[in-house]
CSV table of C-alpha atoms in Angstrom, one decimal:
chain,number,residue,atom,x,y,z
E,1033,MET,CA,280.6,31.4,97.9
E,1034,SER,CA,281.2,28.4,96.1
E,1035,LEU,CA,283.1,28.6,93.0
E,1036,PHE,CA,279.9,28.4,90.6
E,1037,PRO,CA,278.1,31.4,92.2
E,1038,SER,CA,275.2,31.4,89.6
E,1039,LEU,CA,274.1,28.2,90.7
E,1040,ASP,CA,273.4,29.5,94.2
E,1041,ILE,CA,271.7,32.4,93.0
E,1042,ALA,CA,269.3,30.3,91.1
E,1043,GLY,CA,268.8,28.2,94.0
E,1044,THR,CA,267.7,30.9,96.5
E,1045,GLY,CA,265.1,31.8,93.4
E,1046,ILE,CA,263.8,28.5,93.3
E,1047,ASP,CA,263.7,28.4,97.2
E,1048,ALA,CA,262.0,31.5,97.2
E,1049,ALA,CA,259.4,30.2,94.6
E,1050,GLN,CA,258.8,27.1,96.4
E,1051,THR,CA,258.0,29.1,99.5
E,1052,TRP,CA,255.5,31.0,97.2
E,1053,LEU,CA,254.3,28.1,95.9
E,1054,ASN,CA,253.7,26.4,99.7
E,1055,THR,CA,251.8,29.5,100.7
E,1056,THR,CA,249.3,29.6,97.9
E,1057,ALA,CA,248.7,25.8,98.7
E,1058,GLY,CA,248.1,26.7,102.1
E,1059,ASN,CA,245.8,29.8,101.2
E,1060,ILE,CA,243.7,27.5,99.0
E,1061,ALA,CA,244.1,24.7,101.4
E,1062,ASN,CA,242.3,27.0,104.2
E,1063,MET,CA,239.7,29.2,101.7
E,1064,ASN,CA,237.2,27.0,103.3
E,1065,ASP,CA,237.8,27.6,106.7
E,1066,VAL,CA,235.1,28.4,109.3
E,1067,SER,CA,236.0,30.6,112.4
E,1068,PRO,CA,233.6,31.8,115.4
E,1069,MET,CA,233.1,35.3,115.9
E,1070,ASP,CA,235.0,35.9,118.6
E,1071,GLU,CA,238.3,34.5,117.0
E,1072,ALA,CA,240.3,35.3,113.9
E,1073,ALA,CA,239.5,34.3,110.3
E,1074,TYR,CA,242.5,32.5,108.2
E,1075,GLY,CA,244.4,35.3,107.3
E,1076,GLU,CA,245.7,35.1,103.2
E,1077,GLN,CA,249.5,34.6,103.6
E,1078,THR,CA,251.7,36.0,100.9
E,1079,PRO,CA,255.8,35.6,100.8
E,1080,VAL,CA,257.7,39.2,101.2
E,1081,PHE,CA,260.8,38.8,99.1
E,1082,VAL,CA,264.0,40.9,99.3
E,1083,PRO,CA,267.0,40.8,97.8
E,1084,SER,CA,270.3,39.3,99.8
E,1085,GLY,CA,273.7,40.6,99.7
E,1086,ALA,CA,275.0,44.2,99.8
E,1087,VAL,CA,273.6,47.1,98.0
E,1088,GLY,CA,275.8,48.0,94.5
E,1089,GLN,CA,277.5,44.5,94.3
E,1090,ILE,CA,276.1,41.4,92.6
E,1091,GLY,CA,273.7,39.9,95.1
E,1092,ASP,CA,273.4,36.9,96.7
E,1093,GLY,CA,270.0,36.0,95.2
E,1094,VAL,CA,266.8,36.3,96.7
E,1095,SER,CA,265.8,35.8,99.9
E,1096,VAL,CA,262.2,35.5,102.0
E,1097,ALA,CA,262.3,38.3,104.4
E,1098,GLY,CA,258.8,37.1,105.9
E,1099,ILE,CA,255.2,36.1,105.4
E,1100,ALA,CA,252.7,38.8,105.5
E,1101,GLU,CA,249.3,37.6,106.8
E,1102,GLY,CA,246.2,39.3,105.1
E,1103,ASP,CA,243.2,40.5,106.6
E,1104,THR,CA,242.0,38.4,109.5
E,1105,THR,CA,238.6,40.0,109.9
E,1106,GLY,CA,237.4,37.5,107.1
E,1107,ILE,CA,233.9,37.9,105.9
E,1108,VAL,CA,231.0,37.2,108.3
E,1109,GLN,CA,228.7,34.7,107.2
E,1110,TYR,CA,225.2,34.0,108.2
E,1111,ASP,CA,225.5,30.2,108.8
E,1112,PRO,CA,223.2,28.9,111.9
E,1113,THR,CA,224.0,25.2,111.0
E,1114,SER,CA,227.5,25.5,111.7
E,1115,PRO,CA,228.8,24.4,114.9
E,1116,GLU,CA,231.1,27.3,115.3
E,1117,ALA,CA,228.2,29.8,114.9
E,1118,ASN,CA,227.5,32.2,117.5
E,1119,ALA,CA,224.0,33.4,118.9
E,1120,GLN,CA,223.2,35.3,116.0
E,1121,GLY,CA,224.4,32.7,113.6
E,1122,GLU,CA,227.2,34.1,112.1
E,1123,VAL,CA,230.7,33.0,111.6
E,1124,ARG,CA,233.6,34.5,110.0
E,1125,VAL,CA,235.1,32.7,106.5
E,1126,PRO,CA,238.6,33.7,105.4
E,1127,ASP,CA,238.7,36.8,102.9
E,1128,VAL,CA,240.7,34.5,100.4
E,1129,GLU,CA,239.8,34.7,96.6
E,1130,LEU,CA,240.4,31.2,94.7
E,1131,GLY,CA,240.8,33.5,91.3
E,1132,SER,CA,244.1,35.9,92.4
E,1133,GLN,CA,245.1,32.5,94.4
E,1134,MET,CA,245.6,30.9,90.8
E,1135,VAL,CA,247.1,33.6,89.4
E,1136,ASP,CA,249.7,33.7,92.1
E,1137,MET,CA,250.2,29.9,91.7
E,1138,ILE,CA,250.9,30.4,88.1
E,1139,GLN,CA,252.9,33.1,88.8
E,1140,ALA,CA,255.1,31.0,91.3
E,1141,GLN,CA,255.1,28.1,89.1
E,1142,THR,CA,256.7,30.8,86.3
E,1143,ASP,CA,258.8,31.9,88.9
E,1144,TYR,CA,260.5,28.3,89.7
E,1145,GLN,CA,260.7,27.1,86.4
E,1146,ALA,CA,262.5,30.5,85.4
E,1147,ASN,CA,265.2,29.8,88.1
E,1148,ALA,CA,265.5,26.4,87.0
E,1149,SER,CA,266.2,27.3,83.2
E,1150,VAL,CA,268.9,29.8,84.8
E,1151,PHE,CA,270.6,27.0,86.7
E,1152,ALA,CA,270.6,24.6,83.9
E,1153,ASP,CA,271.9,27.5,81.4
E,1154,ALA,CA,274.5,28.5,84.2
E,1155,LYS,CA,275.7,24.8,84.5
E,1156,THR,CA,276.1,24.6,80.4
E,1157,ALA,CA,277.9,28.0,80.7
E,1158,TYR,CA,280.4,26.3,83.5
E,1159,GLN,CA,280.7,23.3,81.6
E,1160,SER,CA,281.5,24.9,78.4
E,1161,ALA,CA,284.1,27.0,80.1
E,1162,LEU,CA,285.8,23.6,80.6
E,1163,THR,CA,286.0,22.7,76.9
E,1164,LEU,CA,288.2,26.3,76.4
E,1165,GLY,CA,291.4,25.4,74.4
E,1166,SER,CA,290.3,21.7,73.6
A,1434,MET,CA,266.2,5.1,105.2
A,1435,THR,CA,269.2,4.9,102.8
A,1436,ALA,CA,270.5,8.0,100.8
A,1437,LEU,CA,269.1,8.3,97.2
A,1438,ILE,CA,272.5,7.6,95.6
A,1439,ALA,CA,275.3,5.8,97.8
A,1440,PRO,CA,277.7,8.3,98.9
A,1441,ILE,CA,281.1,8.1,97.2
A,1442,PRO,CA,283.6,6.6,99.8
A,1443,PRO,CA,286.3,9.5,100.7
A,1444,ILE,CA,289.3,9.8,98.5
A,1445,ALA,CA,292.3,9.2,100.0
A,1446,PRO,CA,294.7,12.7,100.1
A,1447,LEU,CA,297.3,12.5,97.2
A,1448,PRO,CA,300.9,11.6,98.6
A,1449,ALA,CA,303.2,14.2,98.4
A,1450,ALA,CA,305.2,15.1,95.2
A,1451,PRO,CA,308.3,12.7,95.5
A,1452,ALA,CA,311.2,14.9,95.2
A,1453,ALA,CA,312.6,14.1,91.5
A,1454,GLY,CA,316.0,13.9,91.4
A,1455,GLY,CA,316.6,14.9,95.3
A,1456,THR,CA,315.7,18.1,96.0
A,1457,ALA,CA,314.7,19.7,92.8
A,1458,ALA,CA,311.3,20.1,93.9
A,1459,ALA,CA,312.0,21.8,97.4
A,1460,GLY,CA,311.3,25.2,98.1
A,1461,THR,CA,309.3,26.2,94.9
A,1462,GLY,CA,306.2,27.4,96.5
A,1463,ASP,CA,302.6,25.1,95.7
A,1464,SER,CA,303.7,22.6,93.4
A,1465,PHE,CA,301.0,21.0,90.8
A,1466,SER,CA,300.4,17.9,93.1
A,1467,SER,CA,299.5,20.3,96.0
A,1468,SER,CA,297.2,22.2,93.9
A,1469,ILE,CA,295.7,19.2,92.8
A,1470,SER,CA,295.7,17.7,96.2
A,1471,ASN,CA,293.9,21.0,97.3
A,1472,ALA,CA,291.2,20.6,94.7
A,1473,LEU,CA,290.4,17.2,95.3
A,1474,ASP,CA,289.8,18.2,99.3
A,1475,GLN,CA,287.5,20.7,98.2
A,1476,VAL,CA,285.7,18.3,95.7
A,1477,GLN,CA,285.3,15.8,98.3
A,1478,GLN,CA,284.1,18.7,100.9
A,1479,SER,CA,281.3,19.3,98.2
A,1480,GLN,CA,280.7,15.9,97.8
A,1481,ASN,CA,280.3,15.3,101.6
A,1482,THR,CA,277.7,18.4,101.2
A,1483,ALA,CA,275.7,16.9,98.6
A,1484,SER,CA,275.7,13.6,100.2
A,1485,THR,CA,274.3,15.1,103.6
A,1486,ALA,CA,271.7,16.8,101.8
A,1487,GLU,CA,270.4,13.5,99.6
A,1488,ALA,CA,270.2,11.8,102.9
A,1489,GLN,CA,268.1,14.4,104.8
A,1490,ALA,CA,266.1,15.0,101.7
A,1491,ALA,CA,265.7,11.3,101.0
A,1492,ALA,CA,264.8,11.5,105.3
A,1493,GLY,CA,261.7,13.7,104.3
A,1494,GLN,CA,264.0,16.6,106.3
A,1495,GLY,CA,265.5,19.5,104.2
A,1496,SER,CA,264.6,20.3,100.4
A,1497,VAL,CA,265.1,18.1,97.1
A,1498,THR,CA,265.9,21.3,95.2
A,1499,ASP,CA,269.1,21.9,97.7
A,1500,ALA,CA,270.1,18.1,97.3
A,1501,MET,CA,270.0,18.7,93.6
A,1502,ILE,CA,271.9,22.0,93.8
A,1503,ASP,CA,274.7,20.5,96.1
A,1504,ALA,CA,275.0,17.4,93.8
A,1505,THR,CA,275.2,19.6,90.5
A,1506,GLN,CA,278.0,22.0,92.5
A,1507,ALA,CA,279.6,18.7,93.2
A,1508,SER,CA,279.5,17.2,89.7
A,1509,LEU,CA,280.8,20.6,88.2
A,1510,ASP,CA,283.6,20.8,91.0
A,1511,THR,CA,284.8,17.1,90.2
A,1512,GLN,CA,284.7,18.0,86.1
A,1513,VAL,CA,286.5,21.2,87.0
A,1514,THR,CA,289.6,19.1,88.9
A,1515,VAL,CA,289.3,16.3,86.4
A,1516,ALA,CA,289.9,19.0,83.4
A,1517,LEU,CA,292.5,20.7,85.2
A,1518,LEU,CA,294.3,17.5,86.0
A,1519,ASP,CA,293.8,16.3,82.3
A,1520,LYS,CA,295.4,19.6,81.1
A,1521,GLY,CA,298.4,18.9,83.7
A,1522,VAL,CA,299.4,15.2,82.9
A,1523,SER,CA,299.0,16.5,78.9
A,1524,ALA,CA,301.6,19.3,79.5
A,1525,PHE,CA,304.0,16.5,81.6
A,1526,THR,CA,303.4,13.9,78.7
A,1527,ASP,CA,304.3,16.8,76.0
A,1528,ILE,CA,307.4,17.6,77.9
A,1529,MET,CA,308.6,14.0,78.3
A,1530,ASN,CA,307.8,13.2,74.6
A,1531,MET,CA,310.6,16.0,73.9
A,1532,THR,CA,313.3,14.6,71.9
A,1533,PHE,CA,316.9,15.6,72.6
């Protein structure tokens, strides 16, 4: 832990929000994927955030425990013109909703901004400590 | 690829405090100069960390946020050391200005 722990802690929050933005971007990018019926569809990715540091103590911030993968069954669609279609003309498309992804993205963006604000305020606080007595 | 910000050249460690008036400073534990010297070493370390992070970010490896956080920490470390040094020098000047 450095001399300025709040900066490190806010940094872990920024990193976590960045991961969230990345998974959301990946989900939106893969929304229109098409998979053949004998393969899994793209599963919606969601980061799992857990506190880091010992319980009952001032923590070390947040960390990403892993990326949860959503349902890979997808949605079966009838699309006989697709090159991935089977004999029945069926393909799998990901079970990803654009609406919920946009909400997730706004949440991740607000998360990022909140942590950036904490970082800036902590820096100002540390700097004002240096002017004590002068 | 060059780093975003030219790395700050290493700061040479401060020379040991000259023992004023012979052996007066000897055996008094941590002197002011060695405290400042240690602080400067730590500042140097955080500057190096920031330089490495910046170089990695500029090269496309590592993250920009980490580089900015390291740079901010290095900047704050420097400000703390400079503030302490200023206070110490100010105290020294006050003593030297005493009239006998």
